[in-house]
Amino acid sequence: MNSFMSSNYIPKVSVIVPVYNTELYVERAIISLMEQTLDDVQFIIIDDGSKDNSLNIIKQVITRYPARQGQVTLISRENRGVAATRAQAMELATGDYVIHLDSDDWAELNWLEALYTKALEDNADVVVCDYRTIHPATSTDVKQPIGKDGVDCVKKLLSGELLGPTWNKLIKRKLLVDNNIRFLSDINFLEDFILVMQAFLAANAIGYVAQPLINYNQCNESSITATVSEQKVNEIVSATKIINEVLCQHQLVPALSEQFNTMKLRLKYWILCSANKAAPDSFWGLYPEANKHIWQSSLSIHVKTVLYIASLKMFTVAQLIIHLVGLLKRIIK
């Protein structure tokens, strides 16, 4: 562990970067951090047992920025999963606010300054910004307008209007500590969604910066969100149980049941898109209670049709439609 910052020091922002096998992208990510316009920052970078050259690349980049070296904590250890990595980094964070960056994404250089300035202006516990999706041939700016309060933000999270990751949400660290909001080490999918949801519900004020300050890389096919496995499906089930528990604790189950069912349907669709034909039966039967909400949901007609066909247990047909639609989109482009 290389650490240059005193544990008593309180920077404006702590940035947490979990790293795992992203040697093709991590240089760009770290450069975007080292060149941030906000000076008073703590960077916590944890290599989660990468088997590629990610760690060496990170070290090389940091040496190019001597003025930043004293702000960096770099840790390399055995693989424990992204949630345990985030949790460990949170224990080391001393900043007034915290935010995360995935090592295959990269930030605009005013990312931290714009969010931190807005947090001070609004006295906000959470500040959200827009983001940009990056595909091999295209990019798209995505608006992330917040709701009128924390409950409305959770409603938008569940419906998919707001994305769940922590990289476009600056969160006051005291809010997380005081409300015992932390990452669950055994949940490596939707782990950030759960934390963001709890932060929204605990926040007194939520701010919004209408700028795409994060570049969300959709080119990394080895990303944890790009593939599906039986373990991941089990984690999805565990995560949705926790989400339901949080909704129950805040007495929001009746009010947000429509949005929660929409989330379940989106997860079912993602599994259909990502799983192969030899996937176990448990993949296809998730959330049967959500099937009756397919046609009333806010999902596109294409997604509704695929989910309805899947609800009839015609999984091969559903996957064929997904494949054909994807092929047609590529031809049109």
Tab-separated table of C-alpha atoms in Angstrom:
chain	number	residue	atom	x	y	z
A	1	MET	CA	0.000	0.000	0.000
A	2	ASN	CA	1.364	3.361	-1.046
A	3	SER	CA	-0.214	6.167	0.946
A	4	PHE	CA	1.024	9.726	1.062
A	5	MET	CA	-1.851	11.521	2.786
A	6	SER	CA	-2.245	12.021	6.530
A	7	SER	CA	-5.274	10.271	8.042
A	8	ASN	CA	-6.166	13.545	9.800
A	9	TYR	CA	-6.371	15.484	6.558
A	10	ILE	CA	-9.868	16.356	5.274
A	11	PRO	CA	-9.828	17.025	1.520
A	12	LYS	CA	-12.809	18.425	-0.317
A	13	VAL	CA	-13.477	15.180	-2.194
A	14	SER	CA	-12.354	11.551	-1.982
A	15	VAL	CA	-12.376	9.745	-5.331
A	16	ILE	CA	-12.571	5.945	-5.202
A	17	VAL	CA	-11.351	3.895	-8.172
A	18	PRO	CA	-11.773	0.095	-8.140
A	19	VAL	CA	-9.555	-1.538	-10.780
A	20	TYR	CA	-9.729	-5.012	-12.286
A	21	ASN	CA	-8.170	-6.011	-15.621
A	22	THR	CA	-8.721	-2.729	-17.449
A	23	GLU	CA	-5.271	-2.245	-18.979
A	24	LEU	CA	-6.815	-1.002	-22.239
A	25	TYR	CA	-8.633	1.851	-20.515
A	26	VAL	CA	-7.114	2.620	-17.120
A	27	GLU	CA	-4.463	5.074	-18.368
A	28	ARG	CA	-7.152	7.361	-19.740
A	29	ALA	CA	-9.132	7.080	-16.487
A	30	ILE	CA	-6.201	7.983	-14.236
A	31	ILE	CA	-5.060	10.843	-16.472
A	32	SER	CA	-8.568	12.300	-16.279
A	33	LEU	CA	-8.246	12.257	-12.473
A	34	MET	CA	-4.746	13.669	-12.260
A	35	GLU	CA	-5.786	16.592	-14.480
A	36	GLN	CA	-8.922	17.554	-12.547
A	37	THR	CA	-9.342	21.305	-12.055
A	38	LEU	CA	-10.177	20.784	-8.364
A	39	ASP	CA	-6.894	20.668	-6.450
A	40	ASP	CA	-7.889	19.499	-2.969
A	41	VAL	CA	-8.660	15.832	-3.663
A	42	GLN	CA	-7.893	12.417	-2.167
A	43	PHE	CA	-7.538	9.609	-4.728
A	44	ILE	CA	-8.002	6.034	-3.473
A	45	ILE	CA	-7.130	3.496	-6.165
A	46	ILE	CA	-7.461	-0.203	-5.324
A	47	ASP	CA	-6.298	-2.858	-7.770
A	48	ASP	CA	-8.534	-5.840	-7.058
A	49	GLY	CA	-6.059	-8.561	-8.056
A	50	SER	CA	-5.757	-7.669	-11.736
A	51	LYS	CA	-4.055	-10.322	-13.879
A	52	ASP	CA	-3.079	-7.865	-16.605
A	53	ASN	CA	-0.813	-4.797	-16.639
A	54	SER	CA	-3.313	-2.402	-15.021
A	55	LEU	CA	-1.284	-1.800	-11.848
A	56	ASN	CA	1.947	-0.934	-13.669
A	57	ILE	CA	0.090	1.440	-15.977
A	58	ILE	CA	-1.433	3.234	-12.978
A	59	LYS	CA	1.978	3.614	-11.332
A	60	GLN	CA	3.482	4.995	-14.533
A	61	VAL	CA	0.702	7.560	-14.938
A	62	ILE	CA	0.953	8.762	-11.338
A	63	THR	CA	4.696	9.410	-11.703
A	64	ARG	CA	3.902	11.934	-14.458
A	65	TYR	CA	2.021	14.103	-11.947
A	66	PRO	CA	4.380	14.807	-9.018
A	67	ALA	CA	2.038	17.472	-7.617
A	68	ARG	CA	-0.688	14.820	-7.253
A	69	GLN	CA	1.414	11.989	-5.818
A	70	GLY	CA	0.872	13.087	-2.230
A	71	GLN	CA	-2.895	12.834	-2.765
A	72	VAL	CA	-2.872	9.230	-3.987
A	73	THR	CA	-3.410	6.052	-1.994
A	74	LEU	CA	-2.667	3.058	-4.227
A	75	ILE	CA	-3.394	-0.460	-2.981
A	76	SER	CA	-2.863	-3.804	-4.703
A	77	ARG	CA	-4.241	-6.997	-3.176
A	78	GLU	CA	-5.931	-10.301	-3.996
A	79	ASN	CA	-9.287	-10.303	-5.767
A	80	ARG	CA	-12.293	-9.796	-3.475
A	81	GLY	CA	-14.865	-8.308	-5.842
A	82	VAL	CA	-15.909	-4.772	-6.631
A	83	ALA	CA	-18.213	-4.319	-3.624
A	84	ALA	CA	-15.511	-5.319	-1.115
A	85	THR	CA	-13.111	-3.023	-2.970
A	86	ARG	CA	-15.480	-0.072	-2.716
A	87	ALA	CA	-16.141	-0.852	0.956
A	88	GLN	CA	-12.412	-0.954	1.760
A	89	ALA	CA	-11.856	2.350	-0.031
A	90	MET	CA	-14.728	3.965	1.870
A	91	GLU	CA	-12.981	3.068	5.134
A	92	LEU	CA	-9.930	4.987	3.916
A	93	ALA	CA	-11.835	8.005	2.616
A	94	THR	CA	-11.444	11.231	4.589
A	95	GLY	CA	-12.993	13.713	2.155
A	96	ASP	CA	-15.949	15.935	2.888
A	97	TYR	CA	-17.619	14.331	-0.144
A	98	VAL	CA	-17.012	11.013	-1.904
A	99	ILE	CA	-17.482	9.862	-5.480
A	100	HIS	CA	-16.399	6.845	-7.530
A	101	LEU	CA	-14.905	6.347	-10.984
A	102	ASP	CA	-14.848	3.006	-12.784
A	103	SER	CA	-11.424	2.345	-14.278
A	104	ASP	CA	-12.727	1.812	-17.817
A	105	ASP	CA	-14.574	5.160	-17.821
A	106	TRP	CA	-13.106	8.654	-17.697
A	107	ALA	CA	-14.124	12.041	-16.352
A	108	GLU	CA	-14.292	15.498	-17.849
A	109	LEU	CA	-11.612	17.661	-16.258
A	110	ASN	CA	-14.156	19.865	-14.418
A	111	TRP	CA	-16.079	16.837	-13.079
A	112	LEU	CA	-15.150	17.313	-9.423
A	113	GLU	CA	-15.088	21.101	-9.395
A	114	ALA	CA	-18.540	21.432	-10.968
A	115	LEU	CA	-20.117	18.905	-8.586
A	116	TYR	CA	-18.382	20.253	-5.479
A	117	THR	CA	-19.265	23.861	-6.317
A	118	LYS	CA	-22.916	22.870	-6.753
A	119	ALA	CA	-22.860	20.996	-3.440
A	120	LEU	CA	-21.722	24.145	-1.655
A	121	GLU	CA	-24.192	26.390	-3.495
A	122	ASP	CA	-27.186	24.182	-2.634
A	123	ASN	CA	-25.877	22.850	0.696
A	124	ALA	CA	-26.610	19.483	-0.901
A	125	ASP	CA	-25.964	16.025	0.524
A	126	VAL	CA	-26.006	14.512	-2.978
A	127	VAL	CA	-25.254	16.128	-6.340
A	128	VAL	CA	-26.056	14.381	-9.641
A	129	CYS	CA	-24.695	15.185	-13.107
A	130	ASP	CA	-25.442	14.084	-16.662
A	131	TYR	CA	-23.199	11.566	-18.442
A	132	ARG	CA	-22.114	10.538	-21.929
A	133	THR	CA	-22.335	6.950	-23.192
A	134	ILE	CA	-19.387	5.954	-25.372
A	135	HIS	CA	-19.873	3.268	-28.033
A	136	PRO	CA	-17.294	2.184	-30.640
A	137	ALA	CA	-18.671	4.520	-33.321
A	138	THR	CA	-21.002	6.898	-31.490
A	139	SER	CA	-21.536	8.818	-28.264
A	140	THR	CA	-24.746	10.069	-26.664
A	141	ASP	CA	-25.304	12.654	-23.943
A	142	VAL	CA	-27.807	11.427	-21.355
A	143	LYS	CA	-29.756	13.808	-19.113
A	144	GLN	CA	-30.197	12.863	-15.453
A	145	PRO	CA	-32.672	15.406	-14.032
A	146	ILE	CA	-33.339	14.740	-10.365
A	147	GLY	CA	-36.728	14.475	-8.684
A	148	LYS	CA	-38.232	17.009	-6.320
A	149	ASP	CA	-37.004	15.040	-3.279
A	150	GLY	CA	-35.285	11.802	-2.286
A	151	VAL	CA	-38.367	9.631	-2.775
A	152	ASP	CA	-38.904	11.049	-6.247
A	153	CYS	CA	-35.249	10.337	-7.067
A	154	VAL	CA	-35.686	6.716	-5.949
A	155	LYS	CA	-38.788	6.515	-8.123
A	156	LYS	CA	-36.690	7.637	-11.096
A	157	LEU	CA	-33.942	5.163	-10.165
A	158	LEU	CA	-36.347	2.239	-10.143
A	159	SER	CA	-38.004	3.248	-13.413
A	160	GLY	CA	-34.648	3.725	-15.139
A	161	GLU	CA	-34.944	7.490	-15.643
A	162	LEU	CA	-31.945	7.917	-13.348
A	163	LEU	CA	-28.967	5.589	-13.660
A	164	GLY	CA	-27.744	3.882	-10.483
A	165	PRO	CA	-23.915	4.124	-10.552
A	166	THR	CA	-21.972	6.252	-8.093
A	167	TRP	CA	-19.727	7.898	-10.709
A	168	ASN	CA	-22.160	10.732	-11.425
A	169	LYS	CA	-23.199	11.285	-7.808
A	170	LEU	CA	-21.154	13.284	-5.330
A	171	ILE	CA	-22.267	12.239	-1.836
A	172	LYS	CA	-21.504	13.866	1.515
A	173	ARG	CA	-19.460	11.338	3.470
A	174	LYS	CA	-21.046	12.343	6.789
A	175	LEU	CA	-24.457	11.401	5.356
A	176	LEU	CA	-23.207	7.872	4.687
A	177	VAL	CA	-21.477	7.526	8.063
A	178	ASP	CA	-24.340	8.949	10.129
A	179	ASN	CA	-26.908	6.714	8.428
A	180	ASN	CA	-24.707	3.591	8.357
A	181	ILE	CA	-24.956	3.451	4.558
A	182	ARG	CA	-22.241	1.195	3.188
A	183	PHE	CA	-21.432	-1.221	0.407
A	184	LEU	CA	-22.392	-4.847	1.031
A	185	SER	CA	-19.276	-6.922	0.338
A	186	ASP	CA	-21.143	-9.956	-1.009
A	187	ILE	CA	-23.204	-8.039	-3.598
A	188	ASN	CA	-21.157	-7.223	-6.710
A	189	PHE	CA	-24.060	-6.277	-8.964
A	190	LEU	CA	-26.314	-3.298	-8.181
A	191	GLU	CA	-24.091	-2.617	-5.166
A	192	ASP	CA	-23.853	1.029	-6.167
A	193	PHE	CA	-27.591	1.260	-6.910
A	194	ILE	CA	-28.414	0.177	-3.350
A	195	LEU	CA	-26.059	2.732	-1.800
A	196	VAL	CA	-27.310	5.553	-4.043
A	197	MET	CA	-30.920	4.673	-3.251
A	198	GLN	CA	-30.253	4.851	0.495
A	199	ALA	CA	-28.328	8.110	0.115
A	200	PHE	CA	-31.227	9.713	-1.761
A	201	LEU	CA	-33.656	8.705	0.983
A	202	ALA	CA	-31.376	10.089	3.714
A	203	ALA	CA	-30.514	13.349	1.926
A	204	ASN	CA	-31.969	16.679	3.012
A	205	ALA	CA	-31.030	18.408	-0.246
A	206	ILE	CA	-30.122	17.063	-3.693
A	207	GLY	CA	-28.401	19.135	-6.386
A	208	TYR	CA	-28.097	18.729	-10.146
A	209	VAL	CA	-25.434	19.772	-12.654
A	210	ALA	CA	-26.811	19.736	-16.206
A	211	GLN	CA	-23.520	18.796	-17.850
A	212	PRO	CA	-22.259	15.384	-19.090
A	213	LEU	CA	-19.212	15.154	-16.842
A	214	ILE	CA	-18.598	11.399	-17.053
A	215	ASN	CA	-17.811	9.300	-20.129
A	216	TYR	CA	-19.485	5.920	-19.617
A	217	ASN	CA	-17.525	3.379	-21.644
A	218	GLN	CA	-19.717	0.801	-23.400
A	219	CYS	CA	-16.821	-0.651	-25.425
A	220	ASN	CA	-15.422	-2.890	-22.661
A	221	GLU	CA	-16.915	-6.321	-23.336
A	222	SER	CA	-15.266	-7.797	-20.232
A	223	SER	CA	-17.011	-5.314	-17.919
A	224	ILE	CA	-18.893	-6.809	-14.963
A	225	THR	CA	-22.120	-5.432	-16.453
A	226	ALA	CA	-21.454	-6.859	-19.928
A	227	THR	CA	-21.865	-10.568	-19.183
A	228	VAL	CA	-24.173	-12.760	-17.124
A	229	SER	CA	-23.447	-15.840	-15.021
A	230	GLU	CA	-25.320	-17.947	-12.485
A	231	GLN	CA	-23.446	-16.174	-9.681
A	232	LYS	CA	-24.459	-12.798	-11.076
A	233	VAL	CA	-28.104	-13.844	-11.341
A	234	ASN	CA	-27.980	-14.942	-7.699
A	235	GLU	CA	-26.505	-11.551	-6.781
A	236	ILE	CA	-29.268	-9.811	-8.744
A	237	VAL	CA	-31.859	-11.741	-6.736
A	238	SER	CA	-30.106	-10.840	-3.469
A	239	ALA	CA	-29.847	-7.190	-4.502
A	240	THR	CA	-33.531	-6.893	-5.364
A	241	LYS	CA	-34.427	-8.427	-1.994
A	242	ILE	CA	-32.349	-5.728	-0.293
A	243	ILE	CA	-33.979	-3.039	-2.431
A	244	ASN	CA	-37.373	-4.368	-1.368
A	245	GLU	CA	-36.270	-4.265	2.287
A	246	VAL	CA	-35.209	-0.625	1.933
A	247	LEU	CA	-38.556	0.244	0.344
A	248	CYS	CA	-40.350	-1.530	3.201
A	249	GLN	CA	-38.296	0.313	5.835
A	250	HIS	CA	-39.359	3.625	4.321
A	251	GLN	CA	-42.959	2.451	3.747
A	252	LEU	CA	-42.621	2.974	-0.008
A	253	VAL	CA	-43.673	-0.444	-1.323
A	254	PRO	CA	-47.242	0.508	-2.312
A	255	ALA	CA	-46.250	3.899	-3.724
A	256	LEU	CA	-43.334	2.627	-5.823
A	257	SER	CA	-44.501	-0.893	-6.713
A	258	GLU	CA	-45.045	0.050	-10.372
A	259	GLN	CA	-41.487	1.371	-10.699
A	260	PHE	CA	-40.026	-1.604	-8.786
A	261	ASN	CA	-41.748	-4.030	-11.139
A	262	THR	CA	-40.405	-2.049	-14.097
A	263	MET	CA	-36.909	-2.486	-12.676
A	264	LYS	CA	-37.441	-6.246	-12.370
A	265	LEU	CA	-38.620	-6.383	-15.978
A	266	ARG	CA	-35.541	-4.456	-17.153
A	267	LEU	CA	-33.324	-6.934	-15.287
A	268	LYS	CA	-35.168	-9.867	-16.897
A	269	TYR	CA	-34.637	-8.305	-20.312
A	270	TRP	CA	-30.934	-7.727	-19.635
A	271	ILE	CA	-30.544	-11.398	-18.670
A	272	LEU	CA	-32.294	-12.469	-21.881
A	273	CYS	CA	-29.903	-10.269	-23.860
A	274	SER	CA	-26.776	-11.457	-22.060
A	275	ALA	CA	-27.294	-15.159	-21.324
A	276	ASN	CA	-26.558	-17.983	-23.749
A	277	LYS	CA	-29.063	-20.663	-24.727
A	278	ALA	CA	-27.510	-23.180	-22.339
A	279	ALA	CA	-28.225	-21.006	-19.308
A	280	PRO	CA	-29.910	-22.785	-16.368
A	281	ASP	CA	-33.686	-22.610	-15.995
A	282	SER	CA	-33.290	-20.324	-12.971
A	283	PHE	CA	-32.225	-17.542	-15.362
A	284	TRP	CA	-35.572	-17.433	-17.110
A	285	GLY	CA	-38.044	-17.684	-14.249
A	286	LEU	CA	-36.991	-14.621	-12.262
A	287	TYR	CA	-39.638	-12.285	-10.865
A	288	PRO	CA	-42.791	-14.023	-12.167
A	289	GLU	CA	-44.825	-11.481	-10.175
A	290	ALA	CA	-43.622	-8.762	-12.561
A	291	ASN	CA	-44.971	-10.452	-15.702
A	292	LYS	CA	-48.511	-9.151	-15.187
A	293	HIS	CA	-47.113	-5.603	-15.342
A	294	ILE	CA	-45.391	-6.000	-18.727
A	295	TRP	CA	-47.946	-4.175	-20.863
A	296	GLN	CA	-48.561	-1.428	-18.281
A	297	SER	CA	-44.849	-0.661	-17.892
A	298	SER	CA	-43.022	2.301	-19.422
A	299	LEU	CA	-40.719	0.010	-21.416
A	300	SER	CA	-40.544	0.149	-25.216
A	301	ILE	CA	-42.911	-1.988	-27.285
A	302	HIS	CA	-39.970	-4.100	-28.460
A	303	VAL	CA	-38.893	-4.878	-24.875
A	304	LYS	CA	-42.480	-5.546	-23.803
A	305	THR	CA	-42.953	-7.992	-26.682
A	306	VAL	CA	-39.752	-9.875	-25.868
A	307	LEU	CA	-40.673	-10.087	-22.181
A	308	TYR	CA	-44.192	-11.278	-22.973
A	309	ILE	CA	-42.864	-14.038	-25.237
A	310	ALA	CA	-40.388	-15.010	-22.512
A	311	SER	CA	-43.227	-15.098	-19.961
A	312	LEU	CA	-44.788	-17.825	-22.135
A	313	LYS	CA	-41.506	-19.755	-21.667
A	314	MET	CA	-40.605	-19.291	-25.339
A	315	PHE	CA	-37.093	-18.205	-24.406
A	316	THR	CA	-35.409	-19.215	-27.665
A	317	VAL	CA	-37.918	-17.154	-29.653
A	318	ALA	CA	-37.409	-14.185	-27.327
A	319	GLN	CA	-33.640	-14.348	-27.762
A	320	LEU	CA	-34.017	-14.717	-31.541
A	321	ILE	CA	-36.046	-11.487	-31.672
A	322	ILE	CA	-33.377	-9.712	-29.611
A	323	HIS	CA	-30.695	-10.963	-32.014
A	324	LEU	CA	-32.634	-9.941	-35.131
A	325	VAL	CA	-33.414	-6.468	-33.789
A	326	GLY	CA	-29.753	-5.992	-32.886
A	327	LEU	CA	-28.699	-7.141	-36.355
A	328	LEU	CA	-31.173	-4.753	-37.995
A	329	LYS	CA	-29.864	-1.831	-35.925
A	330	ARG	CA	-26.289	-2.590	-37.006
A	331	ILE	CA	-27.337	-2.766	-40.677
A	332	ILE	CA	-29.186	0.559	-40.468
A	333	LYS	CA	-26.143	2.232	-38.880
